Coordinates of C-alpha atoms in Angstrom, one line a residue:
M211 CA 154.5 162.5 104.9
V212 CA 153.4 165.8 106.5
R213 CA 155.9 165.6 109.3
H214 CA 158.7 164.7 106.8
L215 CA 157.7 167.6 104.6
Y216 CA 157.5 170.1 107.5
S217 CA 161.0 169.2 108.7
H218 CA 162.4 170.1 105.2
L219 CA 160.3 173.2 104.7
H220 CA 161.1 174.6 108.2
K221 CA 164.8 174.7 107.3
L222 CA 164.2 176.2 103.9
L223 CA 161.7 178.9 104.9
R224 CA 163.4 180.0 108.2
P225 CA 165.4 182.8 106.5
Y226 CA 162.2 184.3 105.1
W227 CA 159.9 184.1 108.2
K228 CA 158.9 187.8 107.8
Q229 CA 157.7 187.3 104.2
V230 CA 156.0 184.0 105.2
G231 CA 154.2 185.7 108.1
L232 CA 153.0 188.6 105.9
A233 CA 151.7 186.2 103.2
T234 CA 149.9 184.2 105.8
L235 CA 148.3 187.4 107.2
F236 CA 147.1 188.3 103.7
L237 CA 145.7 184.8 103.2
L238 CA 143.8 185.0 106.5
L239 CA 142.2 188.3 105.5
I240 CA 141.3 186.9 102.0
T241 CA 139.7 183.8 103.5
T242 CA 137.8 185.8 106.1
G243 CA 136.4 188.0 103.4
Q244 CA 135.3 184.9 101.5
L245 CA 133.6 183.5 104.5
V246 CA 131.7 186.8 105.2
I247 CA 130.0 186.8 101.8
P248 CA 127.4 183.9 102.5
V249 CA 126.5 185.6 105.8
I250 CA 125.7 188.8 103.9
V251 CA 123.7 186.8 101.3
Q252 CA 121.7 185.2 104.2
R253 CA 120.8 188.6 105.6
V254 CA 119.9 190.0 102.2
I255 CA 117.4 187.1 101.8
D256 CA 116.1 187.1 105.4
I257 CA 116.0 190.8 106.0
G258 CA 116.4 192.8 102.8
L259 CA 114.1 190.8 100.5
A260 CA 111.7 189.7 103.3
N261 CA 111.2 193.4 104.3
A262 CA 111.7 194.9 100.9
D263 CA 114.4 197.1 102.4
Y264 CA 116.1 198.7 99.4
G265 CA 118.5 200.6 101.5
F266 CA 119.7 197.4 103.2
L267 CA 120.1 195.8 99.7
A268 CA 122.2 198.8 98.5
R269 CA 124.4 198.7 101.6
A270 CA 124.9 195.0 101.3
A271 CA 125.9 195.3 97.6
L272 CA 128.4 198.0 98.5
L273 CA 129.8 195.9 101.3
V274 CA 130.2 192.9 98.9
L275 CA 131.9 195.2 96.4
G276 CA 134.3 196.6 99.0
I277 CA 135.2 193.1 100.3
G278 CA 135.8 192.0 96.7
A279 CA 138.1 194.9 96.0
M280 CA 140.0 194.3 99.2
R281 CA 140.4 190.6 98.4
A282 CA 141.6 191.4 94.9
V283 CA 144.4 193.7 96.2
L284 CA 145.4 191.4 99.0
F285 CA 145.3 188.4 96.6
F286 CA 147.8 190.2 94.3
W287 CA 150.3 190.8 97.2
Q288 CA 149.8 187.4 98.7
R289 CA 150.5 185.7 95.3
Y290 CA 153.5 188.0 94.7
L291 CA 155.0 187.2 98.1
S292 CA 154.3 183.4 97.7
V293 CA 156.0 183.3 94.3
W294 CA 158.9 185.5 95.6
I295 CA 159.5 183.1 98.5
A296 CA 159.2 180.0 96.3
Q297 CA 161.7 181.4 93.8
Q298 CA 164.1 182.6 96.5
V299 CA 164.0 179.1 98.2
A300 CA 164.6 177.4 94.8
F301 CA 167.5 179.8 94.1
D302 CA 169.0 179.0 97.5
L303 CA 168.4 175.3 97.2
R304 CA 169.9 175.1 93.7
N305 CA 173.0 177.0 94.8
H306 CA 173.4 175.0 98.0
L307 CA 173.0 171.7 96.0
Y308 CA 175.5 172.7 93.3
D309 CA 178.0 174.1 95.9
H310 CA 177.8 170.8 97.9
I311 CA 178.2 168.7 94.7
Q312 CA 181.3 170.7 93.8
R313 CA 182.8 170.1 97.2
L314 CA 182.1 166.4 97.4
S315 CA 185.1 164.2 96.8
F316 CA 185.9 162.1 93.8
T317 CA 184.6 159.1 95.7
F318 CA 181.1 160.5 95.4
H319 CA 181.4 161.3 91.7
D320 CA 182.9 157.9 91.0
R321 CA 179.6 156.3 92.0
S322 CA 177.1 159.0 90.8
Q323 CA 175.5 159.4 87.4
T324 CA 175.8 162.9 85.9
G325 CA 172.2 162.7 84.6
Q326 CA 170.9 161.9 88.1
L327 CA 172.7 164.9 89.6
I328 CA 171.3 167.2 86.8
S329 CA 167.8 165.9 87.5
R330 CA 168.1 166.7 91.2
C331 CA 169.4 170.2 90.5
I332 CA 166.6 170.9 88.0
E333 CA 163.6 168.7 88.2
D334 CA 163.6 168.0 92.0
V335 CA 164.2 171.7 92.8
S336 CA 161.4 172.6 90.3
S337 CA 158.9 170.3 92.0
T338 CA 159.8 171.9 95.4
N339 CA 159.4 175.3 93.9
Q340 CA 156.0 174.5 92.5
F341 CA 154.7 173.3 95.8
M342 CA 156.0 176.3 97.6
G343 CA 154.6 178.7 95.0
G344 CA 151.1 177.2 95.0
G345 CA 150.8 174.1 97.0
I346 CA 151.5 175.5 100.5
I347 CA 149.2 178.4 100.0
E348 CA 146.4 176.1 98.7
F349 CA 147.0 173.7 101.6
A350 CA 146.7 176.6 104.1
R351 CA 143.6 178.0 102.3
V352 CA 141.9 174.6 102.5
L353 CA 142.6 174.2 106.2
L354 CA 141.4 177.8 106.9
L355 CA 138.2 177.3 104.9
I356 CA 137.4 173.9 106.3
T357 CA 138.0 175.1 109.9
G358 CA 136.1 178.4 109.4
I359 CA 133.2 176.9 107.6
T360 CA 132.9 174.0 110.1
L361 CA 132.7 176.5 113.0
L362 CA 130.1 178.7 111.2
L363 CA 127.9 175.8 110.3
L364 CA 128.0 174.4 113.9
V365 CA 127.1 177.9 115.2
T366 CA 124.2 178.2 112.7
N367 CA 122.7 174.7 113.2
W368 CA 124.8 171.9 114.7
K369 CA 122.5 169.1 113.5
L370 CA 122.6 170.1 109.9
A371 CA 126.3 170.8 110.2
I372 CA 127.0 167.3 111.3
I373 CA 124.8 165.8 108.5
A374 CA 126.6 168.0 105.9
M375 CA 130.1 167.1 107.2
L376 CA 129.5 163.3 107.2
P377 CA 130.8 162.8 103.6
M378 CA 133.9 164.8 104.5
I379 CA 135.1 162.0 106.8
P380 CA 135.6 159.4 104.1
L381 CA 137.0 162.1 101.8
L382 CA 139.7 163.0 104.3
L383 CA 140.6 159.3 104.9
L384 CA 140.8 158.7 101.1
T385 CA 142.9 161.7 100.6
S386 CA 145.3 160.7 103.4
R387 CA 145.8 157.2 102.0
F388 CA 146.2 158.8 98.5
G389 CA 149.0 161.0 99.8
V390 CA 151.0 158.1 101.0
R391 CA 150.7 156.2 97.8
I392 CA 151.3 159.2 95.5
S393 CA 154.5 160.3 97.3
K394 CA 156.0 156.8 96.7
L395 CA 154.9 156.9 93.0
F396 CA 156.5 160.4 92.5
L397 CA 159.7 159.1 94.0
K398 CA 159.7 156.3 91.3
I399 CA 159.0 159.0 88.7
D400 CA 161.9 161.1 89.9
R401 CA 164.3 158.1 89.8
A402 CA 163.0 157.1 86.3
L403 CA 163.5 160.6 85.1
G404 CA 167.0 160.7 86.5
D405 CA 167.8 157.4 84.7
L406 CA 166.5 158.9 81.5
S407 CA 168.5 162.0 81.9
A408 CA 171.6 159.9 82.7
R409 CA 171.1 157.8 79.6
L410 CA 170.5 161.0 77.4
Q411 CA 173.6 162.7 78.8
E412 CA 175.8 159.7 78.3
N413 CA 174.6 159.1 74.8
V414 CA 175.0 162.7 73.7
T415 CA 178.5 162.9 75.3
G416 CA 179.5 159.6 73.6
A417 CA 177.9 160.3 70.3
Q418 CA 181.2 159.9 68.4
V419 CA 181.9 156.5 69.9
V420 CA 178.3 155.4 69.2
K421 CA 178.5 156.4 65.6
A422 CA 182.1 155.0 65.2
F423 CA 180.9 151.5 66.2
A424 CA 177.5 151.8 64.4
R425 CA 175.7 151.2 67.8
E426 CA 172.8 153.6 67.2
P427 CA 170.1 150.9 67.2
Y428 CA 171.5 149.5 70.5
E429 CA 171.6 152.9 72.2
I430 CA 168.1 153.8 70.8
G431 CA 166.9 150.6 72.4
R432 CA 168.5 151.4 75.8
F433 CA 167.0 154.9 75.7
E434 CA 163.5 153.5 74.7
K435 CA 163.7 151.1 77.7
A436 CA 164.4 154.0 80.1
N437 CA 161.8 156.1 78.5
R438 CA 159.2 153.3 78.7
K439 CA 159.9 152.9 82.4
L440 CA 159.2 156.6 82.9
Y441 CA 156.1 156.3 80.8
E442 CA 154.7 153.3 82.8
T443 CA 155.4 155.0 86.1
R444 CA 153.6 158.1 85.1
I445 CA 150.6 156.1 83.8
E446 CA 150.5 154.3 87.1
T447 CA 150.5 157.6 88.9
F448 CA 147.7 159.1 86.8
A449 CA 145.7 155.9 87.3
E450 CA 145.6 156.8 91.0
F451 CA 144.3 160.2 90.2
A452 CA 141.6 158.7 87.9
K453 CA 140.4 156.7 91.0
I454 CA 140.4 159.5 93.5
F455 CA 138.8 162.4 91.5
P456 CA 135.4 160.8 90.8
T457 CA 135.1 159.6 94.4
T458 CA 135.8 163.1 95.8
H459 CA 133.3 164.6 93.4
L460 CA 130.6 162.0 94.4
L461 CA 131.2 162.7 98.1
V462 CA 130.8 166.5 97.7
T463 CA 127.6 165.9 95.6
I464 CA 126.2 163.7 98.4
G465 CA 126.9 166.5 100.9
T466 CA 124.9 169.0 98.8
I467 CA 122.0 166.6 98.6
L468 CA 122.0 166.1 102.3
I469 CA 121.8 169.8 102.9
L470 CA 119.0 170.4 100.5
W471 CA 116.9 167.5 101.8
F472 CA 117.4 167.9 105.6
G473 CA 117.8 171.7 105.4
G474 CA 114.5 171.9 103.4
L475 CA 112.7 169.8 106.1
M476 CA 114.1 172.1 108.8
V477 CA 112.8 175.2 106.9
L478 CA 109.4 173.6 106.7
N479 CA 109.5 172.8 110.4
G480 CA 110.5 176.4 111.2
E481 CA 114.0 175.4 112.5
L482 CA 115.9 177.3 109.8
T483 CA 115.2 180.3 107.5
I484 CA 115.6 180.1 103.8
G485 CA 118.6 182.4 104.0
E486 CA 120.3 180.1 106.4
V487 CA 119.8 177.1 104.1
V488 CA 121.2 179.2 101.2
A489 CA 124.1 180.2 103.3
F490 CA 124.6 176.5 104.3
N491 CA 124.7 175.5 100.7
A492 CA 127.0 178.4 99.8
Y493 CA 129.4 177.3 102.5
L494 CA 129.3 173.7 101.2
L495 CA 130.0 174.9 97.7
I496 CA 132.9 177.0 99.0
M497 CA 134.2 174.0 100.8
A498 CA 133.6 171.7 97.8
Q499 CA 136.2 173.3 95.6
P500 CA 139.1 173.2 98.1
A501 CA 138.0 169.7 99.2
Q502 CA 138.3 168.5 95.6
Q503 CA 141.5 170.4 95.1
F504 CA 143.0 168.8 98.3
T505 CA 144.0 165.8 96.2
W506 CA 145.9 168.2 93.9
V507 CA 147.6 169.7 96.9
V508 CA 148.5 166.2 98.2
N509 CA 149.8 165.4 94.7
M510 CA 152.1 168.5 94.8
A511 CA 153.2 167.7 98.3
G512 CA 154.0 164.1 97.3
E513 CA 156.1 165.3 94.4
A514 CA 157.8 167.8 96.7
V515 CA 158.6 165.2 99.3
A516 CA 160.0 162.9 96.7
G517 CA 162.1 165.7 95.3
L518 CA 163.3 166.9 98.6
D519 CA 164.3 163.4 99.7
R520 CA 166.5 163.1 96.6
I521 CA 167.9 166.5 97.1
Y522 CA 168.8 165.9 100.8
E523 CA 170.2 162.5 99.9
V524 CA 172.9 164.6 98.2
L525 CA 173.1 167.4 100.7
D526 CA 173.4 164.9 103.6
T527 CA 176.3 163.1 101.9
P528 CA 179.3 163.9 104.1
M529 CA 182.4 165.4 102.5
D530 CA 184.9 162.6 103.2
V531 CA 187.7 164.7 101.9
S532 CA 187.8 168.0 103.7
A533 CA 190.2 170.1 105.6
P534 CA 189.9 170.3 109.5
E535 CA 188.3 173.3 111.1
K536 CA 191.7 174.7 112.0
A537 CA 193.6 173.7 108.9
A538 CA 197.3 174.4 108.9
R539 CA 198.5 177.2 106.6
L540 CA 201.0 175.9 104.1
G541 CA 202.6 179.1 102.8
K542 CA 204.8 178.8 99.7
L543 CA 205.7 175.2 99.2
N544 CA 209.3 173.9 98.7
G545 CA 207.9 170.9 96.9
Q546 CA 209.1 168.0 99.0
V547 CA 206.6 165.0 98.7
T548 CA 206.7 161.8 100.8
F549 CA 204.5 158.7 100.6
D550 CA 204.8 157.1 104.0
N551 CA 203.6 153.5 103.9
V552 CA 200.6 154.5 101.8
S553 CA 197.9 152.0 101.0
F554 CA 194.7 152.9 99.1
R555 CA 191.6 151.3 97.7
Y556 CA 188.5 152.8 96.0
Q557 CA 185.3 152.8 98.0
G558 CA 183.3 149.6 97.6
E559 CA 186.4 147.8 96.3
S560 CA 188.1 145.0 98.2
K561 CA 191.3 145.0 96.1
Y562 CA 193.9 147.6 97.0
A563 CA 194.9 150.0 94.2
L564 CA 198.1 150.9 96.1
R565 CA 199.9 148.9 98.7
D566 CA 202.7 149.9 101.1
I567 CA 204.0 152.8 99.0
K568 CA 207.2 154.3 100.3
L569 CA 208.6 157.1 98.2
H570 CA 210.5 160.3 99.1
V571 CA 210.8 163.1 96.5
E572 CA 213.1 166.1 97.1
P573 CA 212.1 169.6 95.9
N574 CA 212.7 170.3 92.1
Q575 CA 213.1 166.6 91.3
V576 CA 211.4 165.0 88.2
I577 CA 209.8 161.7 89.0
A578 CA 208.7 159.4 86.2
L579 CA 206.0 156.8 87.0
I580 CA 205.9 153.9 84.7
G581 CA 204.1 150.5 84.7
P582 CA 201.4 148.5 83.0
T583 CA 197.9 149.9 82.6
G584 CA 196.0 149.6 85.9
S585 CA 199.1 149.4 88.0
G586 CA 198.2 152.3 90.2
K587 CA 200.1 155.3 88.6
T588 CA 197.2 157.7 88.4
S589 CA 195.9 156.5 91.8
L590 CA 199.2 157.5 93.3
I591 CA 199.3 161.0 91.9
N592 CA 195.6 161.6 92.8
L593 CA 196.6 161.4 96.5
I594 CA 198.9 164.4 96.4
P595 CA 196.1 167.0 95.8
R596 CA 193.8 165.0 98.0
F597 CA 191.4 163.9 95.3
Y598 CA 191.3 160.8 97.5
D599 CA 192.7 160.0 101.0
P600 CA 194.8 156.9 101.7
V601 CA 193.2 154.2 103.9
E602 CA 196.6 153.6 105.5
G603 CA 199.7 155.7 105.8
R604 CA 200.3 159.4 105.1
V605 CA 201.0 161.7 102.2
L606 CA 203.3 164.5 103.3
V607 CA 204.1 167.8 101.5
D608 CA 207.0 169.7 103.0
G609 CA 206.7 167.3 106.0
M610 CA 203.0 168.1 106.6
D611 CA 200.2 165.5 106.3
V612 CA 198.0 166.8 103.5
R613 CA 195.0 165.9 105.6
Q614 CA 195.9 168.7 108.0
A615 CA 196.5 171.3 105.4
S616 CA 194.2 173.9 103.9
L617 CA 192.7 172.3 100.7
P618 CA 192.6 175.5 98.7
E619 CA 196.2 176.4 99.6
L620 CA 197.4 172.9 98.7
R621 CA 195.6 172.6 95.4
Q622 CA 196.5 176.2 94.3
Q623 CA 200.1 175.2 94.4
I624 CA 199.7 172.0 92.3
G625 CA 199.4 172.2 88.6
I626 CA 197.8 169.2 86.8
V627 CA 197.6 168.2 83.2
L628 CA 195.4 165.1 82.8
Q629 CA 195.7 162.5 80.1
T630 CA 192.4 163.6 78.7
S631 CA 192.3 167.4 78.9
L632 CA 188.9 168.9 79.5
L633 CA 188.2 172.4 78.3
F634 CA 185.1 174.4 79.0
S635 CA 182.7 176.0 76.4
D636 CA 184.4 179.3 76.8
S637 CA 187.2 181.4 75.1
I638 CA 190.7 180.1 74.8
A639 CA 191.9 182.9 77.1
E640 CA 189.4 182.1 79.9
N641 CA 190.3 178.4 79.6
I642 CA 194.0 179.2 80.1
A643 CA 193.2 181.6 83.0
F644 CA 190.8 179.1 84.7
G645 CA 193.1 178.6 87.7
R646 CA 194.0 182.3 87.9
P647 CA 191.1 184.4 86.7
S648 CA 193.0 187.6 87.7
A649 CA 195.8 186.9 85.2
S650 CA 196.6 189.6 82.8
D651 CA 196.5 189.2 79.0
A652 CA 200.3 189.3 78.9
E653 CA 200.5 186.5 81.4
I654 CA 198.0 184.4 79.5
V655 CA 200.0 184.9 76.3
A656 CA 203.3 184.1 78.1
A657 CA 201.8 180.8 79.4
A658 CA 200.5 179.9 75.9
K659 CA 203.9 180.6 74.4
A660 CA 205.6 178.5 77.0
A661 CA 203.2 175.6 76.1
Q662 CA 203.9 176.1 72.4
A663 CA 200.2 177.1 71.9
H664 CA 200.5 180.7 70.9
A665 CA 201.1 180.1 67.2
F666 CA 198.0 178.0 66.6
I667 CA 195.9 180.3 68.8
Q668 CA 196.8 183.3 66.7
E669 CA 195.5 181.4 63.6
L670 CA 192.1 180.9 65.1
P671 CA 189.2 183.2 63.9
Q672 CA 189.1 185.3 67.0
G673 CA 192.5 184.4 68.5
Y674 CA 192.4 184.2 72.2
S675 CA 188.7 185.2 72.2
T676 CA 187.8 182.1 70.1
I677 CA 185.1 180.1 71.9
V678 CA 185.9 176.4 71.9
G679 CA 183.2 173.8 71.6
E680 CA 181.9 171.6 74.5
R681 CA 184.8 169.8 76.1
G682 CA 187.1 171.6 73.6
I683 CA 185.8 169.4 70.8
T684 CA 186.6 172.0 68.1
L685 CA 190.3 171.8 68.8
S686 CA 192.6 168.9 68.0
G687 CA 193.9 166.6 70.7
G688 CA 197.3 168.2 70.6
Q689 CA 195.9 171.7 70.7
R690 CA 193.7 170.8 73.7
Q691 CA 196.7 169.4 75.5
R692 CA 198.8 172.5 74.9
V693 CA 196.0 174.8 76.2
A694 CA 195.7 172.5 79.3
I695 CA 199.5 172.7 79.8
A696 CA 199.3 176.5 79.5
R697 CA 196.4 176.5 82.1
A698 CA 198.6 174.5 84.5
L699 CA 201.6 176.7 84.0
L700 CA 199.8 180.0 84.5
V701 CA 199.2 179.1 88.2
D702 CA 203.0 178.8 88.6
P703 CA 202.7 175.6 90.7
R704 CA 205.4 174.3 93.0
I705 CA 204.3 170.7 92.3
L706 CA 203.5 169.8 88.7
I707 CA 201.6 166.6 87.7
L708 CA 201.7 165.5 84.1
D709 CA 199.5 162.4 83.6
D710 CA 200.8 161.2 80.2
S711 CA 200.3 164.8 79.0
T712 CA 202.1 164.4 75.6
S713 CA 200.3 161.1 74.6
S714 CA 197.8 162.9 72.4
V715 CA 200.3 164.9 70.3
D716 CA 202.5 164.0 67.3
M717 CA 206.3 163.7 67.5
E718 CA 206.9 167.3 66.3
T719 CA 204.4 168.8 68.8
E720 CA 205.8 166.6 71.6
H721 CA 209.2 168.0 70.8
L722 CA 208.0 171.6 71.0
I723 CA 206.1 170.9 74.3
Q724 CA 209.1 169.0 75.7
Q725 CA 211.4 172.0 75.0
A726 CA 209.0 174.2 77.0
L727 CA 208.6 171.7 79.8
D728 CA 212.4 171.3 80.1
R729 CA 212.6 174.9 81.1
L730 CA 209.4 175.1 83.1
M731 CA 210.1 172.0 85.2
E732 CA 213.1 173.8 86.6
G733 CA 212.4 174.9 90.2
R734 CA 209.4 172.6 90.4
T735 CA 208.8 169.1 91.8
T736 CA 207.3 167.2 88.8
F737 CA 205.5 163.9 88.7
V738 CA 205.2 162.5 85.2
I739 CA 203.2 159.5 84.0
A740 CA 204.7 158.8 80.6
H741 CA 205.0 156.2 77.8
R742 CA 207.6 158.2 75.8
L743 CA 211.3 157.5 76.2
S744 CA 212.3 161.1 76.0
T745 CA 210.3 161.9 79.2
V746 CA 211.5 158.8 81.1
K747 CA 215.2 159.3 80.3
R748 CA 215.4 162.8 81.7
A749 CA 213.8 161.9 85.0
D750 CA 215.8 162.2 88.2
L751 CA 214.0 159.1 89.5
I752 CA 211.9 156.4 87.8
A753 CA 209.4 154.5 90.0
V754 CA 208.2 151.3 88.3
I755 CA 204.8 150.4 89.6
D756 CA 203.1 147.0 89.2
G757 CA 200.0 145.7 91.0
G758 CA 199.9 148.8 93.2
R759 CA 203.4 148.4 94.5
I760 CA 206.7 150.1 93.6
V761 CA 208.8 147.1 92.3
Q762 CA 211.8 149.1 91.0
R763 CA 213.2 152.5 91.4
G764 CA 216.3 154.3 89.9
T765 CA 217.5 156.1 86.8
H766 CA 217.0 155.0 83.3
D767 CA 220.5 153.7 83.0
S768 CA 220.6 151.9 86.4
L769 CA 217.3 150.2 85.7
L770 CA 218.4 148.9 82.4
E771 CA 221.3 147.1 84.1
Q772 CA 218.8 145.2 86.3
E773 CA 216.6 142.3 85.4
G774 CA 212.9 143.2 85.9
L775 CA 209.8 144.9 84.7
Y776 CA 211.5 148.1 83.5
R777 CA 213.8 146.3 81.1
E778 CA 210.7 144.4 79.8
I779 CA 208.8 147.6 79.2
Y780 CA 211.9 149.2 77.6
E781 CA 212.3 146.2 75.2
M782 CA 208.6 146.1 74.3
Q783 CA 207.7 149.8 74.1
L784 CA 210.6 152.2 74.6
K785 CA 213.4 150.7 72.5
D786 CA 211.5 151.2 69.3
Q787 CA 211.2 154.9 70.1
E788 CA 214.9 155.1 70.7
D789 CA 215.7 153.3 67.4
F790 CA 213.3 155.6 65.6
A791 CA 214.9 158.7 67.0
R792 CA 218.4 157.5 66.0
A793 CA 217.2 156.8 62.5
L794 CA 215.8 160.3 62.2
E795 CA 219.2 161.7 63.4
A796 CA 221.0 159.6 60.8
A797 CA 218.7 160.8 58.1

C-alpha cells in the first residue's frame, strides 16, 4: 500500500516541492523541540532539584518556555503550508479529473454512471485532500518521533530501551496488517457510495417518470438496498477499528509497566538516575500517542489509496477519440461529406449498428435519413463530428478523413440539434450563446428570431436574462427545441445536423420553425432525421436505413414509385400527415 500511495503522491506533490520541503523543515524543528523537553526535565531532576540550584531551575523554565513559543509559531506555519498544499493538490486533481472526463469519448460515457463520476470528483478527491492535509504530516511526525526516541533511549540505556520497545514490534505488525485490510474496505465503501450517488442522481433526474408510473415504493426500495450496502460496509470497517484500538492501547500500557518495573530496579541498583527513568517514561508517553494514532494515519492512507485508485482509473482511461499530434487544419469547410464503406458497432456489442455504408453528400444538399427505430440513423450522424469512430471505413469531410482533422475546428463548424434538447441552468441568452460565448446581444436576438423563439422569450419575466430550470425544465418542449435551434444557428455551421428536431413541437410551431429552417439551410449541408412528411419531401436526397444498412436512396417521388421500405413507411406514417395537410388547405 505504501509504495502504491507514494507513486501517486509523488506525481501530485512534484509541482509544490519547495512548499513541501519548507513544511518538512518546520516539522523537523517542531519534533526536535518536543524531544528536547524530556532531556531538560531529566536535568532539572538530577541537577536542579538534587543540588537545590534555583538558577538552574529558572534557566530551565525559560528554555522550556522559549522552545514552546518557537514550536507554537512553527506549528502555525507548518499547518498553514500543509493545508495550502492539500487544497492546491485537491484543486489540481479535481480540475484534471473534470477536464479528462470532458475529453473522454461517448464510448466512456455510455458505460459510466453519472453518480459514480460525481463521487470520484467529490468524495475521492476529498479523501485524498484529508490525507494530504493531516495524514501525511502525522505519518511523518510518527516516523520522526519513533526514530528520534528510539535513538535517545538506546543512548541513555540500551537494555531498558530494548525492554521498552518490545511491545512496539507486535504493534507495528498489527498496524501493517490493519492497513492492508482497511484499504480494501475503504475501496468497497467508495464503490458503495458511488452506487448510492448514481441511484440518487438517476431517481432525482427521473422524478417525473417515477411519479407518472407510481413507482415511488419500488425506487425507495432500490435506494434503501444501495444505502444498506453502504451501511453494512461502513459497519464492517468500523468493526476493524474496534478490534485494533484496544490492542494498541494495551500494548502501550504494557510498555509503561515494563519501564516502571525494570527502570525502578535499575535505579535501585545504581544503573540509572531517577531523572533518566522519568525521561524514559516521558519519551514512552510521547511515543504512545503517535503509536496509537498510527492506526488513524493508516486509516486515512487506506481511504486515500482507495480514492486515488478510483480517480486514476478514470485518469488512466485513454481518449479513444482524439486528434493526432499534428492534426490537419480544416479551414472553412465547403460541406462535402462522404461515408466510405463505413461499419460501426458500439463498444462491447457484437452486433453492428452500421454496416458497409456508402454515401456521398455534396455541399449545401439536404439529406433526410428515415427508417425504423434502432435502424442506425443517429449512429450514422454521430460519426460526422466524431462522437464515435467507425471500426471499418472512413468518414470524409471535404475529402479529409475526420480522424486526421483538428477536433475543435471540425466540431465548431457542425451545428447539432438533438431529439431531446438539453439546456443548462443558466439564462436564455447564455444558453443560445453556448457555442459562441463572444456573440453580441444583437447576434443572439437574430438567432432567436430565425428560430422563431424571440416572441416567447420576450414574454418571459426577464426576457433573455430569464434563468431556465435544470435541463430547461421550466420551458415547454417546443420552446426548448427552438432555443436549441437558435444555439446551433448562432455558430453559423457549414454542416447542420437535425436529429428529429421538430418532433417535440405542435404543427403551428413546426410550421414557424420550418420557415426559418428553409432559409437557414441554404448554403449549408444538412442532415435531417425526421418523421414529418414536410421535412422529408423537401430533401435533395432521402436515405432509407434498415438494420444498419442503406436499403434505398432517392427523392420522395422516385422512392414512392419503388416497392420497398420507404413506401411502407409512407403508407403507415407519412400519408396521414399529407391527407391532414390537404384537409386543412380545403377548410
